[in-house]
Coordinates of C-alpha atoms and ligand atoms in Angstrom, one line a residue:
Chain A
M1 CA 7.8 -5.1 -2.1
T2 CA 11.5 -5.0 -1.6
S3 CA 14.2 -5.1 -4.3
I4 CA 17.3 -5.2 -2.1
A5 CA 18.5 -7.7 0.5
V6 CA 21.9 -7.4 2.4
N7 CA 23.9 -9.4 4.8
K8 CA 27.4 -9.1 6.1
N9 CA 28.9 -10.5 2.8
I10 CA 26.7 -9.5 -0.1
I11 CA 24.2 -7.1 -1.5
A12 CA 21.5 -8.7 -3.6
I13 CA 19.5 -6.4 -5.8
T14 CA 16.7 -7.2 -8.2
R15 CA 15.4 -5.5 -11.4
G16 CA 12.9 -7.1 -13.7
L17 CA 13.7 -10.8 -13.6
R18 CA 17.4 -10.3 -12.7
I19 CA 19.3 -10.5 -9.5
D20 CA 22.7 -8.9 -9.1
C21 CA 24.6 -10.4 -6.2
Y22 CA 27.6 -8.2 -5.3
D23 CA 30.1 -9.5 -2.8
Y24 CA 32.1 -6.2 -2.8
S25 CA 34.4 -7.5 -5.5
N26 CA 32.4 -9.4 -8.1
H27 CA 28.9 -9.3 -9.5
K28 CA 27.1 -12.5 -10.0
I29 CA 24.0 -12.2 -12.1
I30 CA 21.1 -14.6 -11.8
D31 CA 18.3 -14.7 -14.4
V32 CA 15.0 -16.0 -13.3
E33 CA 13.1 -17.8 -16.0
S34 CA 9.6 -16.9 -16.9
R35 CA 7.3 -17.3 -19.8
D36 CA 5.6 -14.1 -19.0
A37 CA 7.0 -11.0 -20.7
N38 CA 5.7 -8.7 -18.0
D39 CA 7.0 -10.8 -15.1
S40 CA 9.3 -9.4 -12.5
I41 CA 10.8 -10.2 -9.1
S42 CA 8.6 -8.7 -6.5
D43 CA 10.4 -9.5 -3.3
I44 CA 13.8 -10.7 -2.2
V45 CA 15.1 -11.9 1.2
I46 CA 18.2 -13.5 2.7
A47 CA 17.9 -16.0 5.4
S48 CA 19.4 -15.0 8.7
N49 CA 21.7 -18.1 8.7
C50 CA 23.1 -16.7 5.4
E51 CA 22.5 -20.0 3.7
Y52 CA 19.7 -19.0 1.4
L53 CA 18.4 -16.3 -0.8
A54 CA 14.7 -16.3 -1.8
I55 CA 12.7 -14.4 -4.3
I56 CA 9.1 -14.4 -5.6
T57 CA 7.9 -13.3 -9.0
S58 CA 4.8 -11.3 -9.7
M59 CA 3.1 -12.9 -12.7
S60 CA 4.5 -16.5 -12.8
K61 CA 4.0 -16.6 -9.0
Q62 CA 7.3 -18.5 -8.5
L63 CA 8.9 -18.8 -5.1
I64 CA 12.6 -19.7 -5.6
I65 CA 15.1 -20.5 -3.0
Y66 CA 18.8 -20.4 -3.8
N67 CA 21.7 -21.9 -1.9
W68 CA 24.2 -19.3 -1.0
P69 CA 27.0 -18.8 -2.0
T70 CA 26.7 -21.3 -4.9
F71 CA 23.5 -19.8 -6.2
K72 CA 22.2 -23.2 -7.1
T73 CA 18.4 -23.4 -7.0
K74 CA 17.4 -25.3 -3.8
R75 CA 13.7 -25.2 -4.3
K76 CA 11.2 -23.9 -6.7
Y77 CA 7.5 -23.6 -5.7
V78 CA 4.6 -22.2 -7.6
L79 CA 2.4 -20.2 -5.4
P80 CA -1.4 -20.5 -5.7
R81 CA -1.8 -16.8 -5.7
S82 CA 0.2 -13.6 -6.3
A83 CA 2.2 -12.7 -3.2
S84 CA 3.3 -9.4 -1.6
K85 CA 6.0 -10.5 0.8
I86 CA 8.1 -13.5 1.8
R87 CA 10.0 -14.0 5.1
F88 CA 12.2 -16.7 6.5
S89 CA 11.4 -18.2 9.9
P90 CA 13.9 -17.2 12.6
Q91 CA 15.6 -20.6 12.2
S92 CA 15.7 -20.2 8.4
D93 CA 14.0 -23.6 7.9
H94 CA 10.6 -22.3 6.8
I95 CA 9.4 -19.5 4.6
F96 CA 6.2 -17.5 5.1
V97 CA 4.3 -16.0 2.2
A98 CA 1.8 -13.2 2.6
D99 CA -0.5 -13.2 -0.4
K100 CA -2.8 -10.8 -2.1
T101 CA -6.0 -12.7 -1.2
G102 CA -5.2 -12.5 2.5
D103 CA -3.5 -15.8 3.1
V104 CA -0.4 -16.6 5.0
L105 CA 1.2 -19.8 3.6
M106 CA 4.2 -21.6 5.1
Y107 CA 6.7 -23.7 3.1
D108 CA 9.1 -26.1 4.8
I109 CA 12.2 -25.6 2.6
S110 CA 13.4 -29.2 3.2
K111 CA 10.2 -30.4 1.4
E112 CA 8.9 -30.1 -2.1
D113 CA 5.2 -29.9 -1.2
D114 CA 2.6 -27.2 -1.7
G115 CA 3.0 -25.6 1.7
I116 CA 0.3 -25.1 4.2
K117 CA -2.1 -22.3 4.8
L118 CA -1.7 -20.9 8.3
L119 CA -4.3 -18.2 8.4
G120 CA -6.4 -15.9 6.3
H121 CA -7.5 -12.2 6.4
L122 CA -10.3 -10.9 4.3
S123 CA -8.0 -8.3 2.9
L124 CA -4.8 -7.9 0.9
L125 CA -1.8 -8.9 3.0
L126 CA 1.3 -6.8 2.9
N127 CA 3.6 -8.4 5.4
V128 CA 4.2 -11.3 7.7
L129 CA 6.7 -12.1 10.5
Q130 CA 7.4 -14.8 13.0
T131 CA 8.6 -14.0 16.5
S132 CA 12.0 -15.3 17.5
D133 CA 10.5 -17.7 20.1
R134 CA 8.2 -19.0 17.3
K135 CA 5.2 -18.5 19.4
F136 CA 3.4 -16.0 17.2
I137 CA 2.9 -15.1 13.5
I138 CA 2.2 -11.4 12.9
S139 CA 0.5 -10.4 9.7
S140 CA -0.5 -6.9 8.4
D141 CA -3.0 -5.9 5.8
R142 CA -4.5 -3.2 3.6
D143 CA -7.3 -2.7 6.1
E144 CA -5.1 -1.0 8.7
K145 CA -4.7 -4.2 10.8
I146 CA -1.9 -6.0 12.4
R147 CA -2.9 -9.5 13.5
V148 CA -1.0 -11.5 16.1
S149 CA -1.8 -15.2 15.8
C150 CA -0.6 -18.0 18.0
Y151 CA 1.8 -20.5 16.4
P152 CA 1.5 -23.3 15.5
N153 CA -2.1 -23.0 16.7
T154 CA -2.8 -20.2 14.2
Y155 CA -6.6 -20.7 14.5
N156 CA -6.2 -18.8 17.8
I157 CA -5.9 -15.0 17.2
H158 CA -4.0 -13.8 20.2
T159 CA -4.5 -10.0 19.6
Y160 CA -4.6 -7.2 17.1
C161 CA -2.4 -4.2 17.1
L162 CA -4.8 -1.5 16.1
G163 CA -4.3 2.2 15.6
H164 CA -3.0 2.7 12.0
T165 CA -5.4 4.6 9.8
E166 CA -4.2 3.3 6.4
F167 CA -2.6 0.1 5.1
V168 CA 0.2 -1.4 7.1
N169 CA 3.1 -2.3 4.8
H170 CA 6.2 -3.0 6.9
L171 CA 6.7 -5.0 10.1
E172 CA 10.0 -5.3 11.9
F173 CA 10.9 -6.2 15.5
L174 CA 12.6 -3.4 17.3
P175 CA 16.2 -4.5 16.8
H176 CA 17.5 -3.7 20.3
N177 CA 14.5 -5.2 22.0
N178 CA 12.5 -7.7 20.1
K179 CA 9.7 -7.7 22.7
Y180 CA 8.5 -4.8 20.6
L181 CA 7.1 -4.7 17.1
T182 CA 7.5 -1.7 14.8
S183 CA 5.2 -1.1 11.8
T184 CA 4.8 1.6 9.1
S185 CA 1.7 2.7 7.3
G186 CA 0.1 4.7 4.6
D187 CA -0.8 7.1 7.4
G188 CA 2.8 8.3 7.5
T189 CA 3.5 6.9 11.0
V190 CA 5.9 4.4 12.5
R191 CA 4.4 2.7 15.5
C192 CA 5.9 0.7 18.2
W193 CA 3.8 -2.1 19.9
D194 CA 4.0 -4.7 22.6
Y195 CA 2.7 -7.4 20.3
V196 CA 1.7 -9.7 23.2
T197 CA -0.8 -7.2 24.6
G198 CA -1.5 -5.3 21.4
K199 CA -0.8 -2.1 23.1
M200 CA 0.8 0.8 21.2
H201 CA 3.7 2.3 23.1
Y202 CA 5.1 4.9 20.7
S203 CA 4.4 6.6 17.4
I204 CA 6.5 8.8 15.1
D205 CA 4.6 10.9 12.6
T206 CA 7.0 11.4 9.7
F207 CA 5.0 14.3 8.4
L208 CA 6.2 16.5 11.3
D209 CA 9.7 16.1 9.8
I210 CA 8.5 16.5 6.2
N211 CA 6.4 19.5 7.0
D212 CA 5.5 20.2 3.3
E213 CA 1.8 20.8 2.8
T214 CA 2.3 21.4 -0.9
L215 CA 3.7 17.9 -1.3
K216 CA 0.8 16.4 0.6
D217 CA -1.8 18.4 -1.3
D218 CA -0.2 17.4 -4.7
F219 CA -0.4 13.8 -3.7
A220 CA -4.0 14.2 -2.4
K221 CA -5.0 15.8 -5.8
V222 CA -3.5 13.0 -7.8
M223 CA -5.3 10.4 -5.7
I224 CA -8.7 12.2 -5.6
D225 CA -8.7 11.9 -9.4
E226 CA -8.6 8.1 -8.8
G227 CA -11.5 8.4 -6.3
I228 CA -9.2 8.0 -3.3
E229 CA -9.2 10.4 -0.4
V230 CA -5.8 10.6 1.4
N231 CA -4.8 12.8 4.3
S232 CA -1.2 11.8 4.7
L233 CA 2.0 10.9 2.7
P234 CA 2.5 7.2 2.9
I235 CA 5.7 5.5 4.1
V236 CA 6.9 3.3 1.3
H237 CA 10.3 1.9 2.4
Y238 CA 11.5 1.1 5.9
A239 CA 14.6 -0.5 7.3
V240 CA 15.9 -1.0 10.9
T241 CA 19.2 -1.9 12.6
K242 CA 20.5 -2.1 16.1
K243 CA 22.8 0.6 17.4
D244 CA 23.3 -0.7 20.9
E245 CA 21.3 -2.3 23.8
S246 CA 19.0 0.6 24.2
C247 CA 18.9 2.2 20.7
S248 CA 17.9 1.3 17.1
I249 CA 18.2 3.2 13.9
L250 CA 15.3 3.5 11.5
A251 CA 15.5 4.6 7.8
I252 CA 12.4 5.7 6.1
A253 CA 11.4 6.8 2.6
V254 CA 8.1 8.6 2.2
Y255 CA 6.2 8.8 -1.1
N256 CA 7.3 11.6 -3.3
F257 CA 9.6 13.1 -0.6
N258 CA 13.1 13.3 -1.9
K259 CA 14.8 12.8 1.4
I260 CA 15.4 9.7 3.4
L261 CA 14.6 10.2 7.1
V262 CA 16.9 8.5 9.5
Y263 CA 15.9 8.3 13.1
S264 CA 17.2 6.9 16.3
L265 CA 14.7 5.2 18.6
N266 CA 15.7 4.7 22.2
S267 CA 13.9 2.8 24.9
D268 CA 14.5 2.3 28.5
D269 CA 11.9 0.0 30.0
E270 CA 8.6 1.3 28.6
C271 CA 9.9 4.8 27.9
F272 CA 10.5 5.6 24.3
R273 CA 12.3 8.6 22.7
H274 CA 13.2 9.3 19.1
R275 CA 15.4 11.7 17.4
L276 CA 15.7 12.7 13.7
L277 CA 19.4 12.1 12.9
Q278 CA 19.4 13.2 9.3
K279 CA 17.4 13.9 6.2
I280 CA 19.5 12.5 3.4
D281 CA 18.9 14.3 0.1
V282 CA 18.2 11.9 -2.8
E283 CA 17.3 12.7 -6.4
Q284 CA 14.1 10.6 -6.4
L285 CA 12.2 8.1 -4.4
P286 CA 14.5 5.1 -4.0
S287 CA 13.4 1.7 -5.2
S288 CA 14.4 0.2 -1.8
L289 CA 16.3 0.7 1.4
A290 CA 18.2 -1.7 3.6
L291 CA 20.2 -1.3 6.8
H292 CA 22.8 -3.7 8.0
G293 CA 25.2 -3.1 10.9
S294 CA 26.1 0.5 10.5
S295 CA 25.6 0.7 6.7
L296 CA 22.6 2.1 4.9
F297 CA 21.9 1.0 1.4
V298 CA 19.8 3.1 -0.9
Y299 CA 18.9 1.5 -4.3
F300 CA 17.7 3.4 -7.4
D301 CA 16.7 0.9 -10.1
V302 CA 16.3 3.3 -12.9
K303 CA 19.9 4.5 -12.6
G304 CA 21.2 1.1 -11.6
T305 CA 23.0 2.4 -8.5
V306 CA 23.3 1.5 -4.9
L307 CA 24.5 4.3 -2.5
I308 CA 26.1 3.0 0.6
Y309 CA 26.2 5.3 3.6
T310 CA 28.0 4.7 6.9
I311 CA 26.4 5.7 10.2
K312 CA 29.1 7.0 12.5
Y313 CA 28.7 7.1 16.2
E314 CA 30.9 9.4 18.2
N315 CA 29.8 9.8 21.8
T316 CA 26.3 11.1 21.5
N317 CA 26.8 12.4 18.0
I318 CA 25.6 10.4 15.1
S319 CA 26.5 11.3 11.5
I320 CA 25.7 9.6 8.2
E321 CA 28.2 9.8 5.4
L322 CA 28.1 8.5 1.8
E323 CA 30.8 5.8 1.7
K324 CA 30.5 4.7 -1.9
T325 CA 28.4 4.2 -5.0
V326 CA 28.0 0.8 -6.5
Q327 CA 27.0 0.4 -10.2
I328 CA 24.8 -2.6 -10.7
F329 CA 23.3 -4.3 -13.7
V330 CA 26.1 -2.6 -15.6
N331 CA 25.5 -3.9 -19.1
D332 CA 21.8 -4.5 -18.6
Q333 CA 19.4 -2.7 -20.9
S334 CA 16.2 -3.6 -19.0
N335 CA 14.3 -0.7 -17.4
G336 CA 13.6 0.0 -13.8
V337 CA 10.3 0.8 -12.3
S338 CA 8.9 4.1 -13.5
D339 CA 7.2 6.7 -11.4
M340 CA 4.0 5.8 -13.2
E341 CA 4.3 2.2 -12.0
N342 CA 5.0 3.3 -8.5
K343 CA 1.9 5.4 -8.5
Q344 CA -0.1 2.4 -9.8
S345 CA 1.1 0.2 -7.1
I346 CA 0.5 2.6 -4.2
K347 CA -3.0 3.3 -5.5
L348 CA -4.0 -0.3 -5.0
L349 CA -3.3 0.0 -1.3
Y350 CA -6.0 2.5 -0.7
K351 CA -9.8 2.0 -0.7
R352 CA -11.8 4.0 -3.1
K353 CA -14.5 6.1 -1.6
F354 CA -18.0 5.9 -3.0
D355 CA -20.6 7.2 -0.9
N356 CA -23.9 5.4 -1.4
V357 CA -25.2 6.4 2.0
Q358 CA -25.4 10.1 1.4
E359 CA -27.3 9.7 -1.8
Y360 CA -29.7 7.4 -0.1
Q361 CA -30.2 9.8 2.8
E362 CA -31.0 12.6 0.4
R363 CA -33.6 10.6 -1.4
K364 CA -35.1 9.6 1.9
K365 CA -35.3 13.2 3.0
Q366 CA -37.2 14.1 -0.2
R367 CA -39.6 11.2 0.4
L368 CA -40.3 12.3 4.0
G369 CA -40.7 15.9 2.8
K370 CA -43.4 14.9 0.5
V371 CA -45.5 13.1 3.1
Chain B
M1 CA -42.9 8.7 15.9
E2 CA -44.4 6.1 13.6
L3 CA -42.9 2.7 12.8
P4 CA -41.2 2.7 9.4
Q5 CA -42.8 1.0 6.5
K6 CA -40.7 -1.8 5.0
K7 CA -41.7 -1.0 1.4
Y8 CA -39.4 2.1 1.4
Y9 CA -36.4 0.1 2.6
R10 CA -36.3 -2.8 0.2
Q11 CA -32.9 -3.6 -1.3
R12 CA -31.3 -6.2 -3.6
A13 CA -30.6 -9.2 -1.5
H14 CA -26.9 -9.7 -1.8
S15 CA -24.1 -7.3 -1.6
N16 CA -20.5 -8.5 -2.1
P17 CA -18.9 -8.7 1.4
I18 CA -15.4 -8.9 -0.1
A19 CA -15.4 -5.8 -2.2
D20 CA -14.6 -2.3 -0.8
H21 CA -17.6 -0.4 0.5
C22 CA -17.7 2.9 2.1
F23 CA -17.9 2.4 5.8
E24 CA -17.1 4.5 8.8
Y25 CA -15.3 2.5 11.4
P26 CA -13.1 3.3 14.3
S27 CA -9.5 2.1 14.2
R28 CA -9.9 0.6 17.7
P29 CA -13.0 -0.2 19.8
D30 CA -12.3 2.5 22.3
D31 CA -12.3 5.1 19.6
Y32 CA -16.0 4.5 18.9
N33 CA -18.6 6.7 20.5
W34 CA -20.9 4.1 21.8
S35 CA -23.2 6.5 23.5
T36 CA -24.6 7.5 20.0
L37 CA -26.0 4.1 19.7
F38 CA -27.1 3.6 23.3
P39 CA -27.6 7.2 24.5
K40 CA -29.7 6.5 27.5
T41 CA -27.8 3.5 28.9
I42 CA -24.3 4.8 28.4
E43 CA -24.7 8.5 29.0
Q44 CA -27.1 8.4 31.9
E45 CA -26.4 5.0 33.5
Q46 CA -23.3 3.0 32.9
K47 CA -20.4 4.7 31.1
N48 CA -18.4 1.5 30.6
K49 CA -21.2 -0.7 29.5
Q50 CA -20.3 -2.8 26.4
V51 CA -22.2 -4.6 23.7
E52 CA -22.5 -8.3 24.7
F53 CA -25.0 -9.7 22.1
L54 CA -24.3 -9.4 18.4
D55 CA -26.8 -10.2 15.7
V56 CA -24.6 -10.6 12.6
G57 CA -26.6 -9.8 9.4
C58 CA -29.6 -8.8 11.4
G59 CA -31.8 -8.0 8.4
Y60 CA -34.9 -6.1 9.5
G61 CA -34.1 -6.5 13.2
G62 CA -36.8 -8.8 14.5
L63 CA -34.5 -10.7 16.8
L64 CA -33.2 -7.5 18.5
V65 CA -36.8 -6.3 19.1
T66 CA -37.8 -9.7 20.5
L67 CA -34.7 -10.1 22.8
S68 CA -34.7 -6.5 24.1
P69 CA -37.3 -7.0 26.9
L70 CA -35.9 -10.4 27.8
F71 CA -32.4 -9.2 28.5
P72 CA -32.9 -5.6 29.7
N73 CA -29.4 -5.5 31.2
N74 CA -27.5 -6.5 28.1
L75 CA -26.6 -4.3 25.2
M76 CA -27.4 -5.9 21.9
L77 CA -26.2 -4.8 18.5
G78 CA -27.3 -5.8 15.0
L79 CA -24.8 -5.6 12.2
E80 CA -26.2 -5.2 8.7
I81 CA -24.3 -4.4 5.5
R82 CA -27.1 -3.1 3.4
V83 CA -27.7 0.7 3.6
K84 CA -31.5 0.7 3.4
V85 CA -32.1 -2.3 5.6
S86 CA -29.9 -1.0 8.4
D87 CA -31.6 2.3 8.1
Y88 CA -34.9 0.6 8.5
V89 CA -33.8 -1.1 11.7
N90 CA -32.5 2.2 13.0
D91 CA -35.8 3.9 12.3
R92 CA -37.7 1.0 13.8
I93 CA -35.7 1.2 17.0
Q94 CA -36.0 5.0 17.2
A95 CA -39.8 4.7 16.8
L96 CA -40.1 2.0 19.4
R97 CA -38.0 4.1 21.8
S98 CA -40.2 7.1 21.3
Q99 CA -43.4 5.1 21.7
H100 CA -42.2 3.2 24.7
P101 CA -40.0 5.5 26.8
D102 CA -37.5 3.5 28.9
Q103 CA -37.8 0.5 26.7
F104 CA -35.6 -0.7 23.7
Q105 CA -32.7 1.3 25.0
N106 CA -30.5 -1.7 25.0
I107 CA -30.7 -2.5 21.2
A108 CA -29.1 -0.7 18.3
V109 CA -28.0 -1.3 14.7
L110 CA -24.7 -0.5 12.9
R111 CA -24.1 -0.6 9.2
T112 CA -20.9 -2.4 8.6
N113 CA -19.3 -5.5 7.0
A114 CA -19.1 -8.0 9.8
M115 CA -16.7 -10.1 7.8
K116 CA -14.1 -7.4 7.9
Y117 CA -14.4 -5.0 10.8
L118 CA -15.3 -6.9 14.0
P119 CA -11.9 -6.2 15.7
N120 CA -12.5 -2.5 15.0
F121 CA -15.6 -2.5 17.1
F122 CA -15.1 -5.2 19.8
H123 CA -12.4 -6.2 22.2
K124 CA -11.1 -9.7 22.6
G125 CA -13.6 -11.8 24.5
Q126 CA -16.1 -9.0 24.8
L127 CA -19.2 -10.8 23.4
K128 CA -21.3 -13.3 25.2
K129 CA -23.6 -14.3 22.4
M130 CA -23.5 -14.1 18.6
F131 CA -26.4 -14.8 16.2
F132 CA -26.2 -15.9 12.6
L133 CA -29.9 -16.3 11.6
Y134 CA -30.7 -17.4 8.1
P135 CA -27.4 -16.1 6.7
D136 CA -27.2 -15.7 2.9
P137 CA -26.6 -19.2 1.4
H138 CA -24.5 -18.2 -1.6
F139 CA -25.3 -21.5 -3.3
K140 CA -22.7 -21.5 -6.1
K141 CA -19.3 -23.0 -5.3
A142 CA -17.5 -19.9 -6.6
K143 CA -19.4 -17.8 -4.1
H144 CA -18.7 -20.0 -1.1
K145 CA -16.0 -17.5 -0.1
W146 CA -18.8 -15.0 0.5
R147 CA -20.3 -17.2 3.1
I148 CA -20.2 -15.6 6.5
I149 CA -19.1 -18.8 8.2
N150 CA -15.7 -20.2 7.1
K151 CA -12.6 -21.6 8.8
W152 CA -10.8 -18.2 9.0
L153 CA -13.7 -16.1 10.0
L154 CA -14.5 -18.5 12.8
S155 CA -11.1 -17.6 14.3
E156 CA -12.1 -14.0 14.2
Y157 CA -15.5 -14.7 15.8
A158 CA -13.7 -16.8 18.5
Y159 CA -11.5 -13.8 19.2
V160 CA -14.4 -11.4 19.9
L161 CA -16.4 -14.0 21.8
A162 CA -15.7 -14.8 25.5
E163 CA -14.9 -18.3 26.5
E164 CA -18.2 -20.1 27.2
G165 CA -19.8 -17.6 24.9
I166 CA -22.4 -19.0 22.5
I167 CA -23.0 -18.8 18.8
Y168 CA -26.5 -19.5 17.5
T169 CA -27.1 -20.5 13.9
I170 CA -30.3 -21.3 12.0
T171 CA -31.0 -21.8 8.4
D172 CA -33.6 -23.2 6.0
V173 CA -30.9 -24.4 3.6
K174 CA -29.7 -27.9 4.5
D175 CA -26.5 -27.7 2.6
L176 CA -25.6 -24.4 4.4
H177 CA -26.5 -26.0 7.8
E178 CA -24.1 -28.9 7.1
W179 CA -21.4 -26.5 6.0
M180 CA -21.7 -24.4 9.2
V181 CA -21.8 -27.5 11.4
E182 CA -18.7 -28.9 9.7
H183 CA -16.7 -25.7 10.0
F184 CA -17.6 -25.2 13.7
V185 CA -17.0 -28.8 14.7
E186 CA -13.6 -28.8 13.0
H187 CA -12.6 -25.5 14.6
P188 CA -10.6 -26.2 17.8
L189 CA -12.2 -23.2 19.6
F190 CA -15.8 -24.3 19.2
E191 CA -17.9 -27.2 20.5
R192 CA -21.5 -28.0 19.5
I193 CA -24.0 -27.8 22.3
S194 CA -26.3 -30.8 22.5
D195 CA -30.1 -30.6 22.0
E196 CA -30.5 -31.7 25.6
E197 CA -28.5 -28.8 26.9
L198 CA -30.4 -26.4 24.7
K199 CA -33.7 -27.2 26.3
S200 CA -33.0 -24.8 29.2
D201 CA -32.0 -21.9 26.9
I202 CA -34.9 -19.5 26.5
I203 CA -33.3 -18.0 23.4
V204 CA -33.5 -21.1 21.3
D205 CA -37.3 -20.9 20.9
K206 CA -37.0 -17.3 19.6
L207 CA -34.7 -18.2 16.8
Y208 CA -37.4 -19.8 14.7
E209 CA -39.9 -17.1 14.3
S210 CA -38.7 -13.7 15.6
T211 CA -36.9 -12.6 12.4
E212 CA -38.4 -11.6 9.1
E213 CA -36.5 -14.4 7.3
G214 CA -37.7 -17.0 9.8
Q215 CA -41.3 -15.9 9.3
K216 CA -40.9 -16.1 5.6
V217 CA -39.6 -19.7 5.8
T218 CA -42.6 -20.6 8.0
R219 CA -45.0 -19.1 5.4
N220 CA -43.3 -21.2 2.7
N221 CA -43.4 -24.3 4.9
G222 CA -39.6 -24.6 4.7
D223 CA -37.4 -26.6 7.0
K224 CA -35.4 -25.0 9.8
Y225 CA -32.0 -26.4 10.9
L226 CA -30.6 -25.1 14.2
A227 CA -27.1 -25.5 15.5
V228 CA -25.6 -23.9 18.5
F229 CA -21.9 -23.8 19.6
K230 CA -19.9 -22.9 22.6
R231 CA -16.6 -21.0 22.5
I232 CA -14.1 -23.3 24.4
P233 CA -10.6 -22.6 25.6
D234 CA -7.7 -23.4 23.4
G235 CA -6.6 -27.0 24.3
Y236 CA -3.3 -26.6 22.5
N237 CA -0.4 -27.2 24.8
P238 CA 3.1 -26.8 23.4
Y239 CA 4.7 -28.9 26.2
Ligands
SAM1 C1 -31.0 -13.7 4.6 S1 -30.7 -12.3 5.5 C2 -31.3 -12.7 7.2 C3 -31.5 -11.5 8.0 C4 -32.0 -11.8 9.5 N1 -30.9 -12.4 10.2 C5 -33.3 -12.6 9.5 O1 -33.2 -13.7 10.0 O2 -34.3 -12.1 9.0 C6 -29.0 -12.1 5.7 C7 -28.6 -10.7 6.0 O3 -27.2 -10.6 6.3 C8 -26.7 -9.4 5.7 N2 -25.3 -9.6 5.5 C9 -24.7 -10.4 4.6 N3 -23.4 -10.3 4.7 C10 -23.1 -9.4 5.7 C11 -21.9 -8.9 6.2 N4 -20.7 -9.3 5.7 N5 -22.0 -8.0 7.2 C12 -23.2 -7.6 7.7 N6 -24.3 -8.1 7.2 C13 -24.3 -9.0 6.2 C14 -27.5 -9.2 4.5 O4 -27.5 -7.9 4.0 C15 -28.9 -9.7 4.9 O5 -29.7 -8.7 5.4

């Protein structure tokens, strides 16, 4: 779930059923219609050709594509099921939908049909991505899996990228070398994969840079009351950008950790290296993150602000400075997403533990004892 | 060690394969300690030996026990979602191994949900044969999504199965038989094997009677519908 999308000209931010598109001088507000009072926009993306903006809504299950910069509605689809994530194809002519029953659907945005189902997992899907050569569709789910399917022959599963130990919520190609896929997870790691072989090449454990056992224990306690056992702080937001031909910048927000971790990730051939560039202090968990060029955008929906940081490269030194603060939804009374709601949504990504095996084994032991 | 008595292991027939259950599973096949299942073979003989036959929803394990002496050089695994039933199969295999040293070392059972976790346990193209014997029919339309054969699961089975690998299905429910045939035939990675070709396959005969469910159908004079498929290469060519 993302509530900010940026390109070179605009920042588009969502709250409730509203989109605020800011072009660095004016705000254009779009209201999405819905009959459902509890409805909200659950994801927003901008096509890489900059011609379209797309959103989905949580309750009314709309997928709306707007022309940019006119903001006229180009297409409106009603999805069969509630979706987690939408993505444009590299050519911006199709849109992929990852839904909560495990399906990946594809809509040709030049058509007004019901789309087609490309593949299905038996798990809640969290993300989907197409490779730039269009040969593969990559999808990730709540059951720790990243699946790489051939395209258009999606019935053929090419490989899996396996290793995460919790849900896999973000997928991005490594910006400076799109032969590699990066992913983030509830297990607190970012992993780097060769998606053709399924081999993991690198992993960054964010907890090594958080290093706060109390924070982890507190989260574990809250979750255990829900019947969920956790051993790590989950990554919630993730954004990437290219620095140069051998280096990318990653920005990461971890649940309940009031700092944004910014890393550089270098690769020469198959040799990876990462460096923590900065921990940016923030007042609370942001609602979303985005990176574009050398700008980092941090959105707080409750306060209606977007902080824009600039990443400065001087020789080998990289620094990150707050450039400006943008107020959004200025005269809007609607509320942002509360901590409570954040907790509810993260909870759904974990599996509840109920151990019916142990109980059975104990009864069996008693039975055998009696004989 | 005595063979287990089935009466202690009976369990309600259907468990929801889509809901969360509590399973232990490795995040990747190589993370699993296979020597716990096949101690003699893997520890003492061949370290890298892998499971090649998979009985999906093995129930009380009759097929494994029948095939064990026929394919002494292949490791075979039964997957069963129900706690007590899989425990029965495990106790049965342990007892057989203790009564017949050096035999039944190539069969084992694992409790898991085969509809969700196959890629956690098996590499691409690792399996040579898969068995779906008398799978749960889930008659109601609303429960069809629980069926262990569907278009999307077939892609996952095709992934773990080697090219030329074989999937055996048998059922006493005509409607389910037609459903399975339809899905396999429509899937570009499978092809039905003709009855003529099956005549030379010694396994086919064993599919009717070796499992508990098959015996039950015989007792009730039920019909048996067999269908066998081959994993074929992907014919899709982008050029
Ligand atoms: C009708 S029984 C047939 C058992 C056995 N094949 C036989 O012929 O006697 C179907 C079995 O599949 C098991 N099963 C159903 N869904 C399963 C799943 N998703 N993973 C593993 N086992 C499953 C059931 O628990 C049940 O024991």
